XYZ file of C-alpha atoms in Angstrom:
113
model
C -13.083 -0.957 -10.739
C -10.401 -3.258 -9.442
C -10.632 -7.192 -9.612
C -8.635 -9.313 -8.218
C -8.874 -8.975 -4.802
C -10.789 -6.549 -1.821
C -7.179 -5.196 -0.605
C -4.831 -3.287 -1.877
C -1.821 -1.350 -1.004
C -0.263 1.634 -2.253
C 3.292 2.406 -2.720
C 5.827 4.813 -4.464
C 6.878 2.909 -7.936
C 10.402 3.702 -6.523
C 9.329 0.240 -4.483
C 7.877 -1.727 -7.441
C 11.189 -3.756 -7.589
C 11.631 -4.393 -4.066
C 8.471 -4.667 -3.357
C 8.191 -7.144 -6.348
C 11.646 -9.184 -5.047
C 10.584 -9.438 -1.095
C 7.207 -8.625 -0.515
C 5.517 -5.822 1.559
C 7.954 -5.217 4.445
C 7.859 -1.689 6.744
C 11.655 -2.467 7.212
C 12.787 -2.005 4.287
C 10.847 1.003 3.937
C 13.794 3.622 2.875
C 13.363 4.211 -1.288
C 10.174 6.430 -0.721
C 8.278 8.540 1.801
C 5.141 6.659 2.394
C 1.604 7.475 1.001
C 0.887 9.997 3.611
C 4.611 12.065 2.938
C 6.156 9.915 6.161
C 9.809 9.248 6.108
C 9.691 6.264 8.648
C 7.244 3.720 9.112
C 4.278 4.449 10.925
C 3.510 1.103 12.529
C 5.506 -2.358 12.458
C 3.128 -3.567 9.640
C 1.401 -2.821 5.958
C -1.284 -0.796 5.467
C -4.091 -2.294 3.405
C -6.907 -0.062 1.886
C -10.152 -2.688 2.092
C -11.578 -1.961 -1.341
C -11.751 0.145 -4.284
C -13.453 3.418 -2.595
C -10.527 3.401 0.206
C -7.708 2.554 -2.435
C -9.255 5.521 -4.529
C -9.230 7.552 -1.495
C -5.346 6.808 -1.171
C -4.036 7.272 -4.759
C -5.766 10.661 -4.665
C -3.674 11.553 -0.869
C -0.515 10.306 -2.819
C 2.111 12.718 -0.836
C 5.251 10.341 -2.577
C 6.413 13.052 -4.321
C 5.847 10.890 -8.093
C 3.487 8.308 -9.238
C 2.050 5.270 -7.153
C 1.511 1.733 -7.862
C -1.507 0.228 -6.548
C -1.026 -3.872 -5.324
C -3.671 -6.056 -4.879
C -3.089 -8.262 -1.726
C -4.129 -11.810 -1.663
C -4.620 -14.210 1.587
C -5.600 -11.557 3.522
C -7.411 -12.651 7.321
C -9.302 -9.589 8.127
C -9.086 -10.778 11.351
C -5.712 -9.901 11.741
C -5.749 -6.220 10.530
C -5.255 -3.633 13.631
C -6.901 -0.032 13.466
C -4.081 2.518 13.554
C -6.575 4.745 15.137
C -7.459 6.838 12.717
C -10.074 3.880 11.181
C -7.278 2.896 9.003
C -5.807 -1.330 9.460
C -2.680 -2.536 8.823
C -1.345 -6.133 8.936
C 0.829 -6.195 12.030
C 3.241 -8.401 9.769
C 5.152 -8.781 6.444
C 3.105 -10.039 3.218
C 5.300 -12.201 1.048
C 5.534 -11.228 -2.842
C 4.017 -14.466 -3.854
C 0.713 -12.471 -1.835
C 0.785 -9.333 -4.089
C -0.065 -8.784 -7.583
C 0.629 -5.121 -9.483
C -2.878 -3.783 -10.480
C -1.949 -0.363 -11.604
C 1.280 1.131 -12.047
C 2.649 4.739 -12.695
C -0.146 6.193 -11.249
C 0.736 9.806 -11.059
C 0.066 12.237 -8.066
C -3.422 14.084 -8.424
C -2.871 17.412 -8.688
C -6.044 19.622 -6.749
C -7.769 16.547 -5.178
């Protein structure tokens, strides 16, 4: 489905310009609730989905409130990714914009899923 790269992230398009200007970065998390409905950030890191069947999984939980954007990530050590618990991994870290590519954009919310 998707084909640049085997993680992705999923934010409100509310972020596409940030997101666009500095990167990935929890702390400047404050435009839109995350992709679960959360107002803060849940860890001090970015959630990646590792592939197409968990980034599906995602845009269909969009809680945002609008439509999504889906990024791909590039560089990624999978090494580095931490379970939240949940069998979910972030990147304990920031990703730099140069490391993330817009894949889909305006994705809206999906209504029944």
């Amino acid at each position: 489905m998707f084909d640049t790269s085997n993680f992705f992230h999923i934010s409100s398009t509310r972020n596409r310009q940030s997101i666009a200007q500095h990167g990935l970065d929890w702390a400047r998390m404050s435009a839109a609730p995350g992709i679960a409905g959360s107002r803060r950030p849940e860890v001090e890191g970015i959630f990646v989905c590792r592939g197409d069947e968990e980034a599906e999984f995602f845009l269909q939980i969009n809680n945002t409130g609008g439509p999504v954007d889906l990024w791909s990530v590039d560089g990624m050590d999978e090494g580095s990714l931490l379970d939240n618990g949940n069998g979910f991994v972030y990147l304990p870290g920031r990703i730099p914009a140069a490391r993330v590519h817009l894949v889909r954009s305006d994705v809206p919310p999906q209504l029944g899923s």
